[in-house]
């Protein structure tokens, strides 16, 4: 993805077109925009493990017109607003029995007994399963064939897996019909028949199966097109399911959708998808989607309060961000126009990324950075193969107070640490790393590895 930098006027125009505009045109910073901007992401599948959110997504390629999907990505966060890009953690190449190069659709990851199971639909070729010892992988195919493949149709997509309190695991999936099976304890086989459920009102695809306070929920992308996010409830993991309404109503902004729902640090969140980042660039349609998230609320009877569209929803930071450590540069709340690439392209685990395609006036935003009693210096690891540029360290706005500037010069393609003193800064601020070119160079200024402040 390489795009122009979003301006406040562009975002306001977008909000106006999509929401019929609040009369007081709100600042771009007030909009609840997609949480990932450096790649096109879809089909959010969040998992909470060891106090961290692991957000698995599918990946629309930058040149996709229809669905062009080759791998699955991972992002992590502990505060819901600043997300670290962990790169591609699995791809179609991990399934040796599949010879194609497209079809990496909506996956789901669950943990059981220290193992992490990734259920991956390959459009038209069933649902495969991968297993790893870590939520980052590496993931391997333990069975060498699809876990489920009903060859008479193409409905085997969008798996969602839940392990009930009694230890029984279930996998739901399907478009336009809903199916489930009972998984065995090994999580890579199942017992009994595949069950096709009776029609659930407004159901289309993308089920998300979970349990909360003794209520079973089946959230889903509701009838296409455009799709919203609907849900049904049951007193049993196998139904019958009673349709309850919308979590988010149908809107052309999403066209297609896919929910992912978690409880985290005392709050509940609904993830979904839309075309908002792509629409910063053009009004035409292509399958280049972006993941968004919003806080959601349950009523006393377990039903869910309907949300407005993502722009108007809440996504507040849960905890402050610690800058006094080595922070991977691919950690950000906003980075439109930038890209990321694996730091070690030869490594099987591509957890660490470099921020690349950095042009003049682009920036990284990190929300809610707690400088406590004061920072005195800033250092950054960068690589520059031409003339380079500089990083302005600003507070609270892209044009806010500049507390320091670090010049990035030629490093002959090696990573080098650059350091500068900063004006005394205390308390909590949004941090902007604003990139500036030089007379000789305005694009592809340098690559960033990590940064950190010192007291």
CSV table of C-alpha atoms in Angstrom, one decimal, residues 112-436:
chain,number,residue,atom,x,y,z
A,112,UNK,CA,-5.6,-25.3,24.1
A,113,UNK,CA,-3.1,-26.9,26.4
A,114,UNK,CA,-0.3,-24.6,25.4
A,115,UNK,CA,-0.9,-25.2,21.7
A,116,UNK,CA,-2.3,-22.6,19.2
A,117,UNK,CA,-4.7,-23.9,16.5
A,118,UNK,CA,-5.3,-21.8,13.4
A,119,UNK,CA,-8.3,-22.7,11.3
A,120,UNK,CA,-7.9,-21.5,7.8
A,121,UNK,CA,-10.5,-21.6,5.0
A,122,UNK,CA,-9.1,-21.8,1.5
A,123,UNK,CA,-11.9,-20.7,-0.8
A,124,UNK,CA,-13.3,-23.7,-2.7
A,125,UNK,CA,-10.9,-26.2,-1.0
A,126,UNK,CA,-12.3,-26.5,2.5
A,127,UNK,CA,-11.0,-25.6,5.9
A,128,UNK,CA,-7.4,-26.5,6.9
A,129,UNK,CA,-5.8,-26.4,10.3
A,130,UNK,CA,-2.3,-25.3,11.5
A,131,UNK,CA,-0.7,-25.7,14.9
A,132,UNK,CA,2.0,-23.8,16.7
A,133,UNK,CA,3.7,-23.6,20.1
A,134,UNK,CA,3.3,-19.8,20.2
A,135,UNK,CA,0.6,-17.3,19.1
A,136,UNK,CA,3.2,-16.0,16.7
A,137,UNK,CA,3.8,-19.5,15.2
A,138,UNK,CA,5.6,-20.9,13.3
A,139,UNK,CA,2.4,-22.8,12.3
A,140,UNK,CA,2.6,-26.2,10.7
A,141,UNK,CA,-0.1,-28.4,9.1
A,142,UNK,CA,-0.5,-31.5,11.3
A,143,UNK,CA,-2.8,-33.5,9.1
A,144,UNK,CA,-1.8,-32.7,5.5
A,145,UNK,CA,-5.4,-32.4,4.3
A,146,UNK,CA,-8.5,-30.3,4.9
A,147,UNK,CA,-10.1,-30.7,8.3
A,148,UNK,CA,-13.5,-30.1,6.6
A,149,UNK,CA,-14.3,-30.1,2.9
A,150,UNK,CA,-17.8,-30.6,1.6
A,151,UNK,CA,-17.0,-30.9,-2.0
A,152,UNK,CA,-20.5,-30.6,-3.3
A,153,UNK,CA,-20.5,-26.8,-2.6
A,154,UNK,CA,-18.3,-23.8,-1.8
A,155,UNK,CA,-19.8,-23.0,1.6
A,156,UNK,CA,-16.9,-24.1,3.8
A,157,UNK,CA,-15.5,-20.6,4.8
A,158,UNK,CA,-15.2,-18.4,7.8
A,159,UNK,CA,-14.5,-20.9,10.7
A,160,UNK,CA,-15.0,-19.9,14.3
A,161,UNK,CA,-13.9,-22.1,17.1
A,162,UNK,CA,-14.9,-22.0,20.8
A,163,UNK,CA,-14.0,-24.4,23.7
A,164,UNK,CA,-16.9,-24.6,26.2
A,165,UNK,CA,-16.5,-24.9,30.0
A,166,UNK,CA,-16.9,-28.6,29.9
A,167,UNK,CA,-14.0,-28.9,27.5
A,168,UNK,CA,-16.0,-29.6,24.3
A,169,UNK,CA,-14.8,-27.6,21.4
A,170,UNK,CA,-17.1,-26.5,18.5
A,171,UNK,CA,-16.4,-25.2,15.1
A,172,UNK,CA,-19.0,-23.1,13.3
A,173,UNK,CA,-18.7,-21.9,9.7
A,174,UNK,CA,-20.5,-21.2,6.4
A,175,UNK,CA,-21.9,-19.0,3.8
A,176,UNK,CA,-24.9,-18.7,3.1
A,177,UNK,CA,-25.7,-21.7,5.4
A,178,UNK,CA,-24.4,-22.3,8.9
A,179,UNK,CA,-22.7,-25.6,9.9
A,180,UNK,CA,-21.0,-26.9,13.0
A,181,UNK,CA,-19.1,-29.9,14.2
A,182,UNK,CA,-17.8,-31.1,17.6
A,183,UNK,CA,-14.0,-31.0,17.6
A,184,UNK,CA,-12.1,-33.7,19.4
A,185,UNK,CA,-9.7,-32.8,22.2
A,186,UNK,CA,-6.8,-32.9,19.8
A,187,UNK,CA,-8.4,-30.0,17.9
A,188,UNK,CA,-7.4,-31.4,14.5
A,189,UNK,CA,-10.2,-33.9,14.1
A,190,UNK,CA,-13.9,-34.1,14.8
A,191,UNK,CA,-16.5,-36.6,15.9
A,192,UNK,CA,-20.0,-37.1,14.7
A,193,UNK,CA,-21.7,-35.6,11.6
A,194,UNK,CA,-21.4,-32.1,10.2
A,195,UNK,CA,-24.7,-30.4,11.2
A,196,UNK,CA,-26.4,-27.9,9.0
A,197,UNK,CA,-28.5,-25.4,11.1
A,198,UNK,CA,-31.9,-24.1,10.2
A,199,UNK,CA,-31.9,-20.7,8.6
A,200,UNK,CA,-31.0,-17.9,11.0
A,201,UNK,CA,-32.7,-14.6,10.1
A,202,UNK,CA,-30.4,-12.1,8.4
A,203,UNK,CA,-27.5,-14.5,8.4
A,204,UNK,CA,-25.0,-14.3,5.5
A,205,UNK,CA,-21.5,-15.4,6.6
A,206,UNK,CA,-18.6,-14.8,8.9
A,207,UNK,CA,-19.9,-16.4,12.2
A,208,UNK,CA,-18.3,-15.6,15.5
A,209,UNK,CA,-19.2,-18.1,18.2
A,210,UNK,CA,-18.6,-17.3,21.9
A,211,UNK,CA,-20.1,-17.6,25.4
A,212,UNK,CA,-20.6,-14.9,28.0
A,213,UNK,CA,-22.4,-15.2,31.4
A,214,UNK,CA,-24.0,-18.5,30.4
A,215,UNK,CA,-25.4,-17.1,27.1
A,216,UNK,CA,-24.2,-18.5,23.8
A,217,UNK,CA,-23.7,-16.0,21.0
A,218,UNK,CA,-23.4,-16.3,17.3
A,219,UNK,CA,-22.5,-13.0,15.8
A,220,UNK,CA,-22.3,-12.8,12.0
A,221,UNK,CA,-22.1,-10.7,8.9
A,222,UNK,CA,-25.8,-10.0,8.1
A,223,UNK,CA,-27.4,-10.3,4.7
A,224,UNK,CA,-25.5,-9.0,1.8
A,225,UNK,CA,-25.2,-6.5,0.3
A,226,UNK,CA,-24.4,-4.2,2.1
A,227,UNK,CA,-23.7,-6.4,5.2
A,228,UNK,CA,-24.1,-5.3,8.8
A,229,UNK,CA,-23.2,-7.3,12.0
A,230,UNK,CA,-26.1,-9.3,13.4
A,231,UNK,CA,-26.3,-11.8,16.2
A,232,UNK,CA,-28.4,-14.6,17.6
A,233,UNK,CA,-28.4,-16.1,21.1
A,234,UNK,CA,-29.0,-19.6,22.6
A,235,UNK,CA,-29.0,-21.5,25.9
A,236,UNK,CA,-27.1,-24.3,24.2
A,237,UNK,CA,-23.9,-24.4,22.2
A,238,UNK,CA,-25.8,-26.2,19.4
A,239,UNK,CA,-28.9,-24.0,19.4
A,240,UNK,CA,-31.7,-23.5,18.7
A,241,UNK,CA,-30.6,-19.9,17.8
A,242,UNK,CA,-32.9,-16.9,18.3
A,243,UNK,CA,-32.1,-13.9,16.2
A,244,UNK,CA,-31.7,-10.8,18.3
A,245,UNK,CA,-31.0,-7.9,15.9
A,246,UNK,CA,-28.0,-5.9,14.9
A,247,UNK,CA,-24.7,-5.1,16.7
A,248,UNK,CA,-24.1,-2.7,13.8
A,249,UNK,CA,-26.7,-2.0,11.1
A,250,UNK,CA,-26.2,-2.6,7.3
A,251,UNK,CA,-24.2,0.2,5.7
A,252,UNK,CA,-22.6,0.7,2.3
A,253,UNK,CA,-19.4,1.6,4.2
A,254,UNK,CA,-18.8,-2.1,5.0
A,255,UNK,CA,-20.4,-3.8,1.9
A,256,UNK,CA,-19.1,-7.1,3.3
A,257,UNK,CA,-18.3,-7.6,7.0
A,258,UNK,CA,-16.9,-10.1,9.5
A,259,UNK,CA,-17.2,-9.7,13.3
A,260,UNK,CA,-14.7,-10.6,16.0
A,261,UNK,CA,-15.8,-10.1,19.6
A,262,UNK,CA,-13.8,-10.2,22.9
A,263,UNK,CA,-13.9,-9.1,26.5
A,264,UNK,CA,-10.6,-7.4,27.5
A,265,UNK,CA,-9.6,-5.6,30.8
A,266,UNK,CA,-13.2,-5.2,31.9
A,267,UNK,CA,-14.6,-4.0,28.6
A,268,UNK,CA,-16.2,-5.6,25.5
A,269,UNK,CA,-15.1,-5.0,21.9
A,270,UNK,CA,-16.5,-5.7,18.5
A,271,UNK,CA,-14.1,-5.8,15.5
A,272,UNK,CA,-15.4,-5.5,12.0
A,273,UNK,CA,-14.2,-4.4,8.5
A,274,UNK,CA,-14.9,-1.7,6.0
A,275,UNK,CA,-13.4,0.2,3.0
A,276,UNK,CA,-12.5,3.4,4.8
A,277,UNK,CA,-8.8,3.5,4.2
A,278,UNK,CA,-9.2,2.7,0.5
A,279,UNK,CA,-11.9,5.4,0.2
A,280,UNK,CA,-9.3,8.0,1.3
A,281,UNK,CA,-7.9,7.4,-2.2
A,282,UNK,CA,-10.9,6.8,-4.5
A,283,UNK,CA,-14.6,6.5,-4.6
A,284,UNK,CA,-14.5,3.3,-6.8
A,285,UNK,CA,-14.8,-0.2,-5.3
A,286,UNK,CA,-12.1,-2.8,-5.0
A,287,UNK,CA,-11.6,-5.5,-2.4
A,288,UNK,CA,-9.1,-3.6,-0.2
A,289,UNK,CA,-10.5,-3.7,3.2
A,290,UNK,CA,-9.6,-2.4,6.7
A,291,UNK,CA,-10.3,-3.6,10.2
A,292,UNK,CA,-12.0,-1.3,12.7
A,293,UNK,CA,-13.0,-1.8,16.4
A,294,UNK,CA,-15.5,-0.3,18.8
A,295,UNK,CA,-16.4,-0.8,22.4
A,296,UNK,CA,-19.8,-2.5,22.8
A,297,UNK,CA,-22.2,-2.8,25.7
A,298,UNK,CA,-24.5,-5.6,26.9
A,299,UNK,CA,-27.9,-5.2,28.5
A,300,UNK,CA,-28.8,-6.9,31.8
A,301,UNK,CA,-30.5,-9.7,29.9
A,302,UNK,CA,-27.4,-10.4,27.8
A,303,UNK,CA,-28.6,-8.7,24.6
A,304,UNK,CA,-26.3,-6.2,22.9
A,305,UNK,CA,-26.8,-2.5,22.5
A,306,UNK,CA,-26.7,-1.6,18.8
A,307,UNK,CA,-23.7,0.5,17.7
A,308,UNK,CA,-23.6,3.3,15.2
A,309,UNK,CA,-21.1,3.1,12.4
A,310,UNK,CA,-17.5,2.9,13.5
A,311,UNK,CA,-16.8,6.7,12.9
A,312,UNK,CA,-19.2,7.5,15.8
A,313,UNK,CA,-18.2,4.7,18.1
A,314,UNK,CA,-15.8,4.7,21.1
A,315,UNK,CA,-12.4,3.2,21.1
A,316,UNK,CA,-10.7,4.6,24.2
A,317,UNK,CA,-7.1,3.8,25.3
A,318,UNK,CA,-7.1,1.4,28.1
A,319,UNK,CA,-3.7,2.1,29.6
A,320,UNK,CA,-0.9,4.6,28.9
A,321,UNK,CA,2.0,3.8,26.6
A,322,UNK,CA,5.5,3.4,28.1
A,323,UNK,CA,8.2,5.2,25.9
A,324,UNK,CA,11.1,4.2,28.2
A,325,UNK,CA,11.9,1.0,26.4
A,326,UNK,CA,12.8,-0.2,22.9
A,327,UNK,CA,9.6,0.3,20.9
A,328,UNK,CA,9.4,-1.4,17.6
A,329,UNK,CA,8.7,1.4,15.0
A,330,UNK,CA,5.9,-0.7,13.5
A,331,UNK,CA,3.9,0.0,16.7
A,332,UNK,CA,1.4,2.8,16.0
A,333,UNK,CA,-2.1,4.2,16.3
A,334,UNK,CA,-1.8,5.9,12.9
A,335,UNK,CA,0.6,5.5,10.1
A,336,UNK,CA,-1.3,6.2,6.8
A,337,UNK,CA,0.9,6.1,3.8
A,338,UNK,CA,3.6,4.0,5.4
A,339,UNK,CA,4.4,0.4,4.8
A,340,UNK,CA,6.0,-2.4,6.8
A,341,UNK,CA,8.3,-5.2,5.7
A,342,UNK,CA,10.0,-8.1,7.5
A,343,UNK,CA,13.3,-7.1,9.1
A,344,UNK,CA,14.8,-10.5,8.3
A,345,UNK,CA,13.3,-11.8,5.1
A,346,UNK,CA,15.1,-15.1,5.4
A,347,UNK,CA,13.7,-15.9,8.9
A,348,UNK,CA,10.7,-18.2,9.3
A,349,UNK,CA,9.4,-16.1,12.2
A,350,UNK,CA,8.8,-12.6,10.7
A,351,UNK,CA,7.8,-11.0,14.0
A,352,UNK,CA,10.0,-7.9,13.7
A,353,UNK,CA,9.2,-5.4,10.9
A,354,UNK,CA,10.8,-2.3,9.5
A,355,UNK,CA,8.7,0.8,8.7
A,356,UNK,CA,9.4,1.6,5.0
A,357,UNK,CA,8.2,3.9,2.1
A,358,UNK,CA,8.6,6.9,4.3
A,359,UNK,CA,7.9,10.2,2.4
A,360,UNK,CA,8.1,13.8,3.3
A,361,UNK,CA,5.4,14.9,5.8
A,362,UNK,CA,4.2,11.4,6.7
A,363,UNK,CA,4.2,10.5,10.3
A,364,UNK,CA,3.7,7.8,13.0
A,365,UNK,CA,1.3,8.6,15.8
A,366,UNK,CA,1.4,6.8,19.2
A,367,UNK,CA,-1.5,7.6,21.5
A,368,UNK,CA,-1.3,8.3,25.2
A,369,UNK,CA,2.5,8.2,25.8
A,370,UNK,CA,3.3,8.6,29.5
A,371,UNK,CA,6.5,10.6,29.9
A,372,UNK,CA,6.0,10.6,33.7
A,373,UNK,CA,8.5,13.1,35.3
A,374,UNK,CA,10.4,13.9,32.1
A,375,UNK,CA,12.4,12.6,29.1
A,376,UNK,CA,15.8,14.0,28.2
A,377,UNK,CA,16.8,12.2,25.0
A,378,UNK,CA,15.5,10.2,22.1
A,379,UNK,CA,17.2,7.6,20.0
A,380,UNK,CA,16.1,5.7,16.9
A,381,UNK,CA,17.5,2.9,14.8
A,382,UNK,CA,17.3,3.6,11.1
A,383,UNK,CA,18.7,2.7,7.7
A,384,UNK,CA,19.2,5.2,4.9
A,385,UNK,CA,20.7,4.5,1.5
A,386,UNK,CA,20.6,8.0,-0.1
A,387,UNK,CA,20.4,11.5,1.4
A,388,UNK,CA,17.9,10.8,4.1
A,389,UNK,CA,16.0,13.5,6.1
A,390,UNK,CA,14.9,14.1,9.7
A,391,UNK,CA,12.4,13.1,12.3
A,392,UNK,CA,10.6,15.9,14.1
A,393,UNK,CA,9.4,14.8,17.6
A,394,UNK,CA,6.1,16.5,18.2
A,395,UNK,CA,3.4,16.4,20.9
A,396,UNK,CA,-0.3,16.2,20.7
A,397,UNK,CA,-0.6,17.1,17.0
A,398,UNK,CA,1.3,16.7,13.7
A,399,UNK,CA,2.0,20.4,14.0
A,400,UNK,CA,2.3,20.4,17.8
A,401,UNK,CA,5.2,21.4,20.0
A,402,UNK,CA,8.5,20.2,18.6
A,403,UNK,CA,10.6,18.9,21.5
A,404,UNK,CA,13.5,17.7,19.3
A,405,UNK,CA,14.7,16.8,15.8
A,406,UNK,CA,17.0,13.9,14.8
A,407,UNK,CA,18.7,13.9,11.5
A,408,UNK,CA,18.9,10.6,9.6
A,409,UNK,CA,22.0,10.4,7.3
A,410,UNK,CA,23.4,7.8,4.9
A,411,UNK,CA,24.1,4.5,6.6
A,412,UNK,CA,25.1,2.4,3.5
A,413,UNK,CA,22.0,0.3,4.0
A,414,UNK,CA,23.0,-0.8,7.5
A,415,UNK,CA,20.9,0.0,10.6
A,416,UNK,CA,22.5,2.7,12.7
A,417,UNK,CA,21.4,4.4,16.0
A,418,UNK,CA,20.8,8.1,15.9
A,419,UNK,CA,20.2,10.2,19.1
A,420,UNK,CA,19.2,13.7,20.0
A,421,UNK,CA,18.4,15.6,23.2
A,422,UNK,CA,14.8,16.6,23.7
A,423,UNK,CA,13.1,19.5,25.5
A,424,UNK,CA,11.8,18.5,28.9
A,425,UNK,CA,8.5,16.8,28.5
A,426,UNK,CA,6.3,15.4,31.3
A,427,UNK,CA,2.9,13.8,31.6
A,428,UNK,CA,0.8,12.0,29.0
A,429,UNK,CA,0.8,13.2,25.4
A,430,UNK,CA,0.1,11.8,22.0
A,431,UNK,CA,3.5,11.4,20.2
A,432,UNK,CA,4.0,12.3,16.6
A,433,UNK,CA,7.2,11.2,14.7
A,434,UNK,CA,7.0,13.5,11.7
A,435,UNK,CA,9.2,12.7,8.8
A,436,UNK,CA,10.9,15.5,6.7
